[in-house]
Amino acid sequence: MISVDPNAPRGIVWIASYPKSGNTWVRVFVHHLLRMAAGKPLEPHDIDELHRTSRSPAIRIDLFERFLGKPVTAANAREITEARLQVHQAIADEADGIVFAKTHSFNGEIFGYPMINRAHSAGALYILRNPLDVVVSLANHLNVPIDSAIDSLAMSLNSPVETEESASEVWGSWSENVRSWTSNPPPVIQVTRYEDLLADPRARFGDMVEHLRLDVTPEQIDEAVALASFDRMRAAEEKSGFYERPEHTERFFREGRAGQWREVLSPEQIQRIVDDHGEQMARFGYLPSH
């Protein structure tokens, strides 16, 4: 990824992850930091305000249709992939400096086109999570059985379908996604394990602030960490809902803890996930001990 001037970076800073790996948690933290840095008051239901500071380019249907010249549902995968680069450039051009964007895309190429427009990117925060826990959350999120979620986790170049509200991203399999962002990443990509965020959120979020070179105070970091706590986000959702929650799920912020797979997955399911993703799991200390 490229920053033309390291002293005055411009372009998109990606908050990237495979789905159900902590992306929203990081977005809430960044949202509060940017809000405080701008001197703006706390919104009454702040988890529904994330679009103000970090929304997915996939939902910029206005931009996709501008470059496609037709609805995304009428476009084929190659056309959308080509238009995506133009959408990313337009988002970067709209911003004065850097702009944060959410993505679940893998950092690779389709039809010879990169899924992430590196020429208009300033950097990234990549969050990864143990796939044994991811699959439990993903099954609930997609409203499918665990075994179907395991299949989805292993599906090469996996991608949701286009809708009138969203142009699909290519997630890839869990291993493809993780490998694409974490194999010899340039310094502008910071990689963080979800489990490390859980263990010491103040330290790990502090590392993100240092990486991003945000002009905020230690007190503002402390407050943003508190405002982004899982318990607070879950309580806010229970009180007033959350616009990113799928209609078929009871809640978006379900448990958020590490190790829940031990209570849910069968030995056979665990082995399937290890067989599919063992190489990347070993890199990050996710292989289960026997």
PDB file of C-alpha atoms in Angstrom:
ATOM      1  CA  MET A   1       0.000   0.000   0.000  1.00  0.00           C
ATOM      2  CA  ILE A   2       1.171   3.492  -0.812  1.00  0.00           C
ATOM      3  CA  SER A   3       1.247   6.771   1.012  1.00  0.00           C
ATOM      4  CA  VAL A   4       2.521   9.530  -1.279  1.00  0.00           C
ATOM      5  CA  ASP A   5       3.747  11.682   1.595  1.00  0.00           C
ATOM      6  CA  PRO A   6       4.295   9.926   4.964  1.00  0.00           C
ATOM      7  CA  ASN A   7       4.091  13.299   6.718  1.00  0.00           C
ATOM      8  CA  ALA A   8       0.710  14.080   5.156  1.00  0.00           C
ATOM      9  CA  PRO A   9      -0.907  10.725   4.290  1.00  0.00           C
ATOM     10  CA  ARG A  10      -3.893  10.605   1.996  1.00  0.00           C
ATOM     11  CA  GLY A  11      -6.201   7.809   0.990  1.00  0.00           C
ATOM     12  CA  ILE A  12      -8.080   4.949   2.598  1.00  0.00           C
ATOM     13  CA  VAL A  13      -7.047   3.345   5.867  1.00  0.00           C
ATOM     14  CA  TRP A  14      -8.679  -0.072   5.875  1.00  0.00           C
ATOM     15  CA  ILE A  15     -10.172  -1.671   8.973  1.00  0.00           C
ATOM     16  CA  ALA A  16      -9.945  -5.178   7.608  1.00  0.00           C
ATOM     17  CA  SER A  17     -10.820  -8.666   8.784  1.00  0.00           C
ATOM     18  CA  TYR A  18     -12.564 -11.860   7.878  1.00  0.00           C
ATOM     19  CA  PRO A  19     -16.209 -11.560   9.062  1.00  0.00           C
ATOM     20  CA  LYS A  20     -16.905 -11.963  12.800  1.00  0.00           C
ATOM     21  CA  SER A  21     -13.324 -11.241  13.812  1.00  0.00           C
ATOM     22  CA  GLY A  22     -13.553  -7.928  15.693  1.00  0.00           C
ATOM     23  CA  ASN A  23     -13.922  -5.440  12.843  1.00  0.00           C
ATOM     24  CA  THR A  24     -16.880  -3.620  14.411  1.00  0.00           C
ATOM     25  CA  TRP A  25     -15.144  -3.393  17.790  1.00  0.00           C
ATOM     26  CA  VAL A  26     -12.192  -1.607  16.190  1.00  0.00           C
ATOM     27  CA  ARG A  27     -14.508   0.638  14.184  1.00  0.00           C
ATOM     28  CA  VAL A  28     -16.339   1.722  17.351  1.00  0.00           C
ATOM     29  CA  PHE A  29     -13.018   2.552  19.019  1.00  0.00           C
ATOM     30  CA  VAL A  30     -11.776   4.539  16.016  1.00  0.00           C
ATOM     31  CA  HIS A  31     -15.150   6.282  15.736  1.00  0.00           C
ATOM     32  CA  HIS A  32     -14.943   7.610  19.279  1.00  0.00           C
ATOM     33  CA  LEU A  33     -11.329   8.714  18.877  1.00  0.00           C
ATOM     34  CA  LEU A  34     -12.131  10.664  15.725  1.00  0.00           C
ATOM     35  CA  ARG A  35     -15.241  12.124  17.335  1.00  0.00           C
ATOM     36  CA  MET A  36     -13.303  13.338  20.359  1.00  0.00           C
ATOM     37  CA  ALA A  37     -10.416  14.640  18.256  1.00  0.00           C
ATOM     38  CA  ALA A  38     -12.959  16.711  16.305  1.00  0.00           C
ATOM     39  CA  GLY A  39     -14.551  17.993  19.514  1.00  0.00           C
ATOM     40  CA  LYS A  40     -17.928  16.439  18.734  1.00  0.00           C
ATOM     41  CA  PRO A  41     -20.354  15.333  21.472  1.00  0.00           C
ATOM     42  CA  LEU A  42     -21.289  11.717  22.151  1.00  0.00           C
ATOM     43  CA  GLU A  43     -24.248  10.619  20.011  1.00  0.00           C
ATOM     44  CA  PRO A  44     -27.269   9.160  21.860  1.00  0.00           C
ATOM     45  CA  HIS A  45     -26.944   5.819  20.022  1.00  0.00           C
ATOM     46  CA  ASP A  46     -23.376   5.940  18.828  1.00  0.00           C
ATOM     47  CA  ILE A  47     -23.119   2.385  17.425  1.00  0.00           C
ATOM     48  CA  ASP A  48     -25.510   3.460  14.669  1.00  0.00           C
ATOM     49  CA  GLU A  49     -23.193   6.343  13.734  1.00  0.00           C
ATOM     50  CA  LEU A  50     -20.238   4.267  12.503  1.00  0.00           C
ATOM     51  CA  HIS A  51     -21.037   5.138   8.899  1.00  0.00           C
ATOM     52  CA  ARG A  52     -19.862   8.662   9.663  1.00  0.00           C
ATOM     53  CA  THR A  53     -16.279   7.529  10.217  1.00  0.00           C
ATOM     54  CA  SER A  54     -15.843   4.075   8.636  1.00  0.00           C
ATOM     55  CA  ARG A  55     -18.291   2.521   6.244  1.00  0.00           C
ATOM     56  CA  SER A  56     -17.788  -0.208   3.702  1.00  0.00           C
ATOM     57  CA  PRO A  57     -17.175   0.832   0.084  1.00  0.00           C
ATOM     58  CA  ALA A  58     -19.424  -2.109  -0.823  1.00  0.00           C
ATOM     59  CA  ILE A  59     -22.473  -0.085   0.241  1.00  0.00           C
ATOM     60  CA  ARG A  60     -21.531   2.945  -1.873  1.00  0.00           C
ATOM     61  CA  ILE A  61     -24.041   1.843  -4.475  1.00  0.00           C
ATOM     62  CA  ASP A  62     -24.164   5.402  -5.807  1.00  0.00           C
ATOM     63  CA  LEU A  63     -20.515   5.179  -6.803  1.00  0.00           C
ATOM     64  CA  PHE A  64     -20.711   1.644  -8.174  1.00  0.00           C
ATOM     65  CA  GLU A  65     -23.661   2.546 -10.365  1.00  0.00           C
ATOM     66  CA  ARG A  66     -21.943   5.720 -11.541  1.00  0.00           C
ATOM     67  CA  PHE A  67     -19.022   3.705 -12.883  1.00  0.00           C
ATOM     68  CA  LEU A  68     -21.035   0.681 -13.974  1.00  0.00           C
ATOM     69  CA  GLY A  69     -23.708   2.714 -15.691  1.00  0.00           C
ATOM     70  CA  LYS A  70     -26.322   0.246 -14.435  1.00  0.00           C
ATOM     71  CA  PRO A  71     -27.550  -1.371 -11.189  1.00  0.00           C
ATOM     72  CA  VAL A  72     -25.061  -3.630  -9.411  1.00  0.00           C
ATOM     73  CA  THR A  73     -27.598  -6.465  -9.643  1.00  0.00           C
ATOM     74  CA  ALA A  74     -27.361  -6.224 -13.448  1.00  0.00           C
ATOM     75  CA  ALA A  75     -23.548  -6.338 -13.500  1.00  0.00           C
ATOM     76  CA  ASN A  76     -21.375  -9.430 -13.644  1.00  0.00           C
ATOM     77  CA  ALA A  77     -18.519 -10.209 -11.252  1.00  0.00           C
ATOM     78  CA  ARG A  78     -15.805  -8.932 -13.602  1.00  0.00           C
ATOM     79  CA  GLU A  79     -17.572  -5.601 -14.109  1.00  0.00           C
ATOM     80  CA  ILE A  80     -18.011  -5.103 -10.382  1.00  0.00           C
ATOM     81  CA  THR A  81     -14.388  -6.013  -9.726  1.00  0.00           C
ATOM     82  CA  GLU A  82     -13.185  -3.434 -12.244  1.00  0.00           C
ATOM     83  CA  ALA A  83     -15.568  -0.763 -10.949  1.00  0.00           C
ATOM     84  CA  ARG A  84     -14.426  -1.390  -7.382  1.00  0.00           C
ATOM     85  CA  LEU A  85     -11.034   0.189  -8.104  1.00  0.00           C
ATOM     86  CA  GLN A  86     -12.773   3.342  -9.330  1.00  0.00           C
ATOM     87  CA  VAL A  87     -15.027   3.360  -6.264  1.00  0.00           C
ATOM     88  CA  HIS A  88     -12.016   3.196  -3.955  1.00  0.00           C
ATOM     89  CA  GLN A  89     -10.348   6.048  -5.835  1.00  0.00           C
ATOM     90  CA  ALA A  90     -13.504   8.152  -5.622  1.00  0.00           C
ATOM     91  CA  ILE A  91     -13.767   7.565  -1.865  1.00  0.00           C
ATOM     92  CA  ALA A  92     -10.132   8.576  -1.410  1.00  0.00           C
ATOM     93  CA  ASP A  93     -10.614  11.658  -3.601  1.00  0.00           C
ATOM     94  CA  GLU A  94     -13.642  12.720  -1.525  1.00  0.00           C
ATOM     95  CA  ALA A  95     -11.570  12.788   1.645  1.00  0.00           C
ATOM     96  CA  ASP A  96      -9.361  15.553   2.954  1.00  0.00           C
ATOM     97  CA  GLY A  97      -6.428  13.438   4.053  1.00  0.00           C
ATOM     98  CA  ILE A  98      -7.193   9.887   5.207  1.00  0.00           C
ATOM     99  CA  VAL A  99     -10.567   8.175   5.384  1.00  0.00           C
ATOM    100  CA  PHE A 100     -11.332   4.962   7.267  1.00  0.00           C
ATOM    101  CA  ALA A 101     -13.182   2.151   5.528  1.00  0.00           C
ATOM    102  CA  LYS A 102     -14.394  -1.263   6.623  1.00  0.00           C
ATOM    103  CA  THR A 103     -13.665  -4.331   4.522  1.00  0.00           C
ATOM    104  CA  HIS A 104     -13.945  -8.105   4.780  1.00  0.00           C
ATOM    105  CA  SER A 105     -12.236  -8.550   1.429  1.00  0.00           C
ATOM    106  CA  PHE A 106      -9.157 -10.640   0.985  1.00  0.00           C
ATOM    107  CA  ASN A 107      -6.157  -8.615  -0.199  1.00  0.00           C
ATOM    108  CA  GLY A 108      -5.676 -10.361  -3.519  1.00  0.00           C
ATOM    109  CA  GLU A 109      -6.671 -10.239  -7.162  1.00  0.00           C
ATOM    110  CA  ILE A 110      -9.710 -11.371  -9.137  1.00  0.00           C
ATOM    111  CA  PHE A 111      -9.760 -11.278 -12.953  1.00  0.00           C
ATOM    112  CA  GLY A 112      -6.360  -9.597 -12.729  1.00  0.00           C
ATOM    113  CA  TYR A 113      -7.745  -6.698 -10.676  1.00  0.00           C
ATOM    114  CA  PRO A 114      -6.741  -6.101  -7.036  1.00  0.00           C
ATOM    115  CA  MET A 115      -9.585  -6.189  -4.538  1.00  0.00           C
ATOM    116  CA  ILE A 116      -7.912  -3.357  -2.613  1.00  0.00           C
ATOM    117  CA  ASN A 117      -6.856  -0.286  -4.571  1.00  0.00           C
ATOM    118  CA  ARG A 118      -3.351   0.068  -3.196  1.00  0.00           C
ATOM    119  CA  ALA A 119      -2.624   3.253  -5.135  1.00  0.00           C
ATOM    120  CA  HIS A 120      -5.322   5.036  -3.121  1.00  0.00           C
ATOM    121  CA  SER A 121      -4.683   3.364   0.246  1.00  0.00           C
ATOM    122  CA  ALA A 122      -2.713   4.806   3.137  1.00  0.00           C
ATOM    123  CA  GLY A 123      -2.571   1.712   5.346  1.00  0.00           C
ATOM    124  CA  ALA A 124      -4.597  -0.849   7.247  1.00  0.00           C
ATOM    125  CA  LEU A 125      -5.504  -2.356  10.583  1.00  0.00           C
ATOM    126  CA  TYR A 126      -6.018  -6.091  10.091  1.00  0.00           C
ATOM    127  CA  ILE A 127      -7.719  -8.084  12.850  1.00  0.00           C
ATOM    128  CA  LEU A 128      -7.761 -11.864  12.888  1.00  0.00           C
ATOM    129  CA  ARG A 129      -9.497 -14.306  15.194  1.00  0.00           C
ATOM    130  CA  ASN A 130      -9.223 -18.018  15.927  1.00  0.00           C
ATOM    131  CA  PRO A 131     -11.276 -19.723  13.188  1.00  0.00           C
ATOM    132  CA  LEU A 132     -12.640 -22.153  15.782  1.00  0.00           C
ATOM    133  CA  ASP A 133     -14.430 -19.189  17.377  1.00  0.00           C
ATOM    134  CA  VAL A 134     -15.102 -17.434  14.075  1.00  0.00           C
ATOM    135  CA  VAL A 135     -17.141 -20.379  12.817  1.00  0.00           C
ATOM    136  CA  VAL A 136     -19.404 -20.301  15.881  1.00  0.00           C
ATOM    137  CA  SER A 137     -20.135 -16.597  15.405  1.00  0.00           C
ATOM    138  CA  LEU A 138     -20.432 -16.948  11.635  1.00  0.00           C
ATOM    139  CA  ALA A 139     -23.024 -19.721  11.921  1.00  0.00           C
ATOM    140  CA  ASN A 140     -25.168 -17.442  14.069  1.00  0.00           C
ATOM    141  CA  HIS A 141     -24.564 -14.453  11.773  1.00  0.00           C
ATOM    142  CA  LEU A 142     -25.496 -16.355   8.605  1.00  0.00           C
ATOM    143  CA  ASN A 143     -28.264 -18.328  10.338  1.00  0.00           C
ATOM    144  CA  VAL A 144     -26.808 -21.644   9.179  1.00  0.00           C
ATOM    145  CA  PRO A 145     -25.713 -24.876  10.934  1.00  0.00           C
ATOM    146  CA  ILE A 146     -22.144 -25.086  12.225  1.00  0.00           C
ATOM    147  CA  ASP A 147     -21.192 -27.566   9.506  1.00  0.00           C
ATOM    148  CA  SER A 148     -22.369 -25.146   6.808  1.00  0.00           C
ATOM    149  CA  ALA A 149     -20.335 -22.357   8.400  1.00  0.00           C
ATOM    150  CA  ILE A 150     -17.287 -24.637   8.368  1.00  0.00           C
ATOM    151  CA  ASP A 151     -17.871 -25.168   4.640  1.00  0.00           C
ATOM    152  CA  SER A 152     -18.121 -21.404   4.131  1.00  0.00           C
ATOM    153  CA  LEU A 153     -14.916 -20.809   6.085  1.00  0.00           C
ATOM    154  CA  ALA A 154     -13.068 -23.173   3.731  1.00  0.00           C
ATOM    155  CA  MET A 155     -14.619 -21.982   0.446  1.00  0.00           C
ATOM    156  CA  SER A 156     -11.971 -20.567  -1.880  1.00  0.00           C
ATOM    157  CA  LEU A 157     -12.798 -17.061  -3.149  1.00  0.00           C
ATOM    158  CA  ASN A 158     -16.019 -17.123  -1.140  1.00  0.00           C
ATOM    159  CA  SER A 159     -18.206 -14.106  -1.847  1.00  0.00           C
ATOM    160  CA  PRO A 160     -21.740 -13.056  -0.855  1.00  0.00           C
ATOM    161  CA  VAL A 161     -24.115 -12.151  -3.664  1.00  0.00           C
ATOM    162  CA  GLU A 162     -24.830  -8.621  -4.858  1.00  0.00           C
ATOM    163  CA  THR A 163     -27.956  -6.914  -3.591  1.00  0.00           C
ATOM    164  CA  GLU A 164     -29.614  -3.574  -4.255  1.00  0.00           C
ATOM    165  CA  GLU A 165     -27.894  -2.276  -1.117  1.00  0.00           C
ATOM    166  CA  SER A 166     -24.426  -3.806  -1.446  1.00  0.00           C
ATOM    167  CA  ALA A 167     -21.847  -4.822  -4.038  1.00  0.00           C
ATOM    168  CA  SER A 168     -20.251  -8.046  -2.889  1.00  0.00           C
ATOM    169  CA  GLU A 169     -16.697  -8.303  -1.635  1.00  0.00           C
ATOM    170  CA  VAL A 170     -14.622 -11.446  -2.073  1.00  0.00           C
ATOM    171  CA  TRP A 171     -13.862 -12.710   1.406  1.00  0.00           C
ATOM    172  CA  GLY A 172     -11.989 -15.769   0.260  1.00  0.00           C
ATOM    173  CA  SER A 173     -11.632 -18.630   2.680  1.00  0.00           C
ATOM    174  CA  TRP A 174     -10.473 -17.812   6.199  1.00  0.00           C
ATOM    175  CA  SER A 175      -6.972 -18.946   5.271  1.00  0.00           C
ATOM    176  CA  GLU A 176      -6.951 -16.984   2.012  1.00  0.00           C
ATOM    177  CA  ASN A 177      -8.099 -13.871   3.837  1.00  0.00           C
ATOM    178  CA  VAL A 178      -5.536 -14.168   6.629  1.00  0.00           C
ATOM    179  CA  ARG A 179      -2.683 -15.101   4.311  1.00  0.00           C
ATOM    180  CA  SER A 180      -3.394 -12.230   1.935  1.00  0.00           C
ATOM    181  CA  TRP A 181      -3.133  -9.585   4.658  1.00  0.00           C
ATOM    182  CA  THR A 182      -0.448 -11.074   6.907  1.00  0.00           C
ATOM    183  CA  SER A 183       2.172 -12.699   4.664  1.00  0.00           C
ATOM    184  CA  ASN A 184       5.072 -10.239   4.617  1.00  0.00           C
ATOM    185  CA  PRO A 185       2.850  -7.187   5.097  1.00  0.00           C
ATOM    186  CA  PRO A 186       4.373  -3.747   4.498  1.00  0.00           C
ATOM    187  CA  PRO A 187       4.850  -1.537   7.570  1.00  0.00           C
ATOM    188  CA  VAL A 188       1.620   0.363   6.864  1.00  0.00           C
ATOM    189  CA  ILE A 189      -0.417  -2.777   7.652  1.00  0.00           C
ATOM    190  CA  GLN A 190      -0.694  -3.550  11.365  1.00  0.00           C
ATOM    191  CA  VAL A 191      -1.826  -7.059  12.277  1.00  0.00           C
ATOM    192  CA  THR A 192      -3.608  -7.682  15.604  1.00  0.00           C
ATOM    193  CA  ARG A 193      -5.097 -10.851  17.049  1.00  0.00           C
ATOM    194  CA  TYR A 194      -8.611 -10.489  18.433  1.00  0.00           C
ATOM    195  CA  GLU A 195      -7.565 -12.533  21.468  1.00  0.00           C
ATOM    196  CA  ASP A 196      -4.829 -10.011  22.275  1.00  0.00           C
ATOM    197  CA  LEU A 197      -7.388  -7.204  22.087  1.00  0.00           C
ATOM    198  CA  LEU A 198      -9.518  -9.095  24.598  1.00  0.00           C
ATOM    199  CA  ALA A 199      -6.590  -9.720  26.923  1.00  0.00           C
ATOM    200  CA  ASP A 200      -5.342  -6.103  27.030  1.00  0.00           C
ATOM    201  CA  PRO A 201      -7.553  -3.686  25.080  1.00  0.00           C
ATOM    202  CA  ARG A 202      -5.817  -0.546  26.341  1.00  0.00           C
ATOM    203  CA  ALA A 203      -2.391  -1.730  25.190  1.00  0.00           C
ATOM    204  CA  ARG A 204      -3.493  -3.092  21.832  1.00  0.00           C
ATOM    205  CA  PHE A 205      -5.724  -0.129  20.978  1.00  0.00           C
ATOM    206  CA  GLY A 206      -2.871   2.102  22.063  1.00  0.00           C
ATOM    207  CA  ASP A 207      -0.657   0.310  19.546  1.00  0.00           C
ATOM    208  CA  MET A 208      -3.247   1.052  16.839  1.00  0.00           C
ATOM    209  CA  VAL A 209      -3.253   4.752  17.739  1.00  0.00           C
ATOM    210  CA  GLU A 210       0.534   4.824  17.508  1.00  0.00           C
ATOM    211  CA  HIS A 211       0.410   3.034  14.163  1.00  0.00           C
ATOM    212  CA  LEU A 212      -2.161   5.503  12.828  1.00  0.00           C
ATOM    213  CA  ARG A 213      -0.324   8.519  14.273  1.00  0.00           C
ATOM    214  CA  LEU A 214      -3.588   9.953  15.535  1.00  0.00           C
ATOM    215  CA  ASP A 215      -3.331  13.246  17.413  1.00  0.00           C
ATOM    216  CA  VAL A 216      -5.200  12.244  20.568  1.00  0.00           C
ATOM    217  CA  THR A 217      -4.454  12.257  24.273  1.00  0.00           C
ATOM    218  CA  PRO A 218      -3.970   9.225  26.558  1.00  0.00           C
ATOM    219  CA  GLU A 219      -7.185  10.238  28.319  1.00  0.00           C
ATOM    220  CA  GLN A 220      -9.074  10.164  25.024  1.00  0.00           C
ATOM    221  CA  ILE A 221      -7.687   6.689  24.296  1.00  0.00           C
ATOM    222  CA  ASP A 222      -8.852   5.518  27.726  1.00  0.00           C
ATOM    223  CA  GLU A 223     -12.326   6.923  27.116  1.00  0.00           C
ATOM    224  CA  ALA A 224     -12.562   5.417  23.627  1.00  0.00           C
ATOM    225  CA  VAL A 225     -11.556   1.997  24.981  1.00  0.00           C
ATOM    226  CA  ALA A 226     -14.294   2.241  27.617  1.00  0.00           C
ATOM    227  CA  LEU A 227     -16.906   3.396  25.110  1.00  0.00           C
ATOM    228  CA  ALA A 228     -15.990   0.528  22.778  1.00  0.00           C
ATOM    229  CA  SER A 229     -16.235  -2.191  25.437  1.00  0.00           C
ATOM    230  CA  PHE A 230     -18.195  -5.262  24.407  1.00  0.00           C
ATOM    231  CA  ASP A 231     -20.567  -4.982  27.361  1.00  0.00           C
ATOM    232  CA  ARG A 232     -21.399  -1.388  26.464  1.00  0.00           C
ATOM    233  CA  MET A 233     -21.975  -2.206  22.788  1.00  0.00           C
ATOM    234  CA  ARG A 234     -24.192  -5.165  23.676  1.00  0.00           C
ATOM    235  CA  ALA A 235     -26.199  -3.076  26.126  1.00  0.00           C
ATOM    236  CA  ALA A 236     -26.684  -0.371  23.483  1.00  0.00           C
ATOM    237  CA  GLU A 237     -27.908  -2.958  20.979  1.00  0.00           C
ATOM    238  CA  GLU A 238     -30.308  -4.495  23.492  1.00  0.00           C
ATOM    239  CA  LYS A 239     -31.737  -1.060  24.255  1.00  0.00           C
ATOM    240  CA  SER A 240     -32.079   0.403  20.762  1.00  0.00           C
ATOM    241  CA  GLY A 241     -30.941  -2.197  18.224  1.00  0.00           C
ATOM    242  CA  PHE A 242     -28.073  -2.009  15.739  1.00  0.00           C
ATOM    243  CA  TYR A 243     -28.599  -1.251  12.059  1.00  0.00           C
ATOM    244  CA  GLU A 244     -25.889  -3.703  10.926  1.00  0.00           C
ATOM    245  CA  ARG A 245     -27.540  -6.668  12.647  1.00  0.00           C
ATOM    246  CA  PRO A 246     -29.002  -9.189  10.172  1.00  0.00           C
ATOM    247  CA  GLU A 247     -32.780  -9.511  10.517  1.00  0.00           C
ATOM    248  CA  HIS A 248     -32.620 -13.245  11.238  1.00  0.00           C
ATOM    249  CA  THR A 249     -30.266 -12.938  14.229  1.00  0.00           C
ATOM    250  CA  GLU A 250     -31.274 -12.098  17.775  1.00  0.00           C
ATOM    251  CA  ARG A 251     -28.238  -9.899  18.356  1.00  0.00           C
ATOM    252  CA  PHE A 252     -25.087  -8.731  16.565  1.00  0.00           C
ATOM    253  CA  PHE A 253     -22.941  -8.479  19.695  1.00  0.00           C
ATOM    254  CA  ARG A 254     -23.456 -12.061  20.839  1.00  0.00           C
ATOM    255  CA  GLU A 255     -20.654 -13.125  23.204  1.00  0.00           C
ATOM    256  CA  GLY A 256     -17.340 -11.715  22.030  1.00  0.00           C
ATOM    257  CA  ARG A 257     -15.220 -14.025  24.146  1.00  0.00           C
ATOM    258  CA  ALA A 258     -12.390 -16.354  23.236  1.00  0.00           C
ATOM    259  CA  GLY A 259     -12.608 -20.135  23.559  1.00  0.00           C
ATOM    260  CA  GLN A 260     -16.370 -20.549  23.119  1.00  0.00           C
ATOM    261  CA  TRP A 261     -15.635 -23.205  20.509  1.00  0.00           C
ATOM    262  CA  ARG A 262     -14.692 -25.609  23.309  1.00  0.00           C
ATOM    263  CA  GLU A 263     -18.333 -25.633  24.427  1.00  0.00           C
ATOM    264  CA  VAL A 264     -19.898 -25.812  20.962  1.00  0.00           C
ATOM    265  CA  LEU A 265     -17.812 -27.739  18.445  1.00  0.00           C
ATOM    266  CA  SER A 266     -17.552 -31.513  18.241  1.00  0.00           C
ATOM    267  CA  PRO A 267     -14.123 -33.196  17.913  1.00  0.00           C
ATOM    268  CA  GLU A 268     -14.972 -33.944  14.276  1.00  0.00           C
ATOM    269  CA  GLN A 269     -15.811 -30.300  13.565  1.00  0.00           C
ATOM    270  CA  ILE A 270     -12.614 -29.115  15.251  1.00  0.00           C
ATOM    271  CA  GLN A 271     -10.582 -31.518  13.137  1.00  0.00           C
ATOM    272  CA  ARG A 272     -12.258 -30.317   9.924  1.00  0.00           C
ATOM    273  CA  ILE A 273     -11.270 -26.730  10.690  1.00  0.00           C
ATOM    274  CA  VAL A 274      -7.697 -27.738  11.568  1.00  0.00           C
ATOM    275  CA  ASP A 275      -7.455 -29.784   8.369  1.00  0.00           C
ATOM    276  CA  ASP A 276      -8.657 -26.799   6.343  1.00  0.00           C
ATOM    277  CA  HIS A 277      -6.689 -24.037   8.050  1.00  0.00           C
ATOM    278  CA  GLY A 278      -3.901 -25.640  10.070  1.00  0.00           C
ATOM    279  CA  GLU A 279      -1.079 -23.798   8.334  1.00  0.00           C
ATOM    280  CA  GLN A 280      -2.420 -20.332   9.123  1.00  0.00           C
ATOM    281  CA  MET A 281      -3.664 -21.399  12.551  1.00  0.00           C
ATOM    282  CA  ALA A 282      -0.167 -22.550  13.464  1.00  0.00           C
ATOM    283  CA  ARG A 283       1.278 -19.177  12.491  1.00  0.00           C
ATOM    284  CA  PHE A 284      -0.882 -17.401  15.072  1.00  0.00           C
ATOM    285  CA  GLY A 285      -1.014 -19.951  17.897  1.00  0.00           C
ATOM    286  CA  TYR A 286      -4.543 -21.192  17.143  1.00  0.00           C
ATOM    287  CA  LEU A 287      -3.938 -24.921  16.910  1.00  0.00           C
ATOM    288  CA  PRO A 288      -5.808 -26.646  19.767  1.00  0.00           C
ATOM    289  CA  SER A 289      -3.681 -28.458  22.313  1.00  0.00           C
ATOM    290  CA  HIS A 290      -4.437 -32.093  22.961  1.00  0.00           C
TER     291      HIS A 290
END
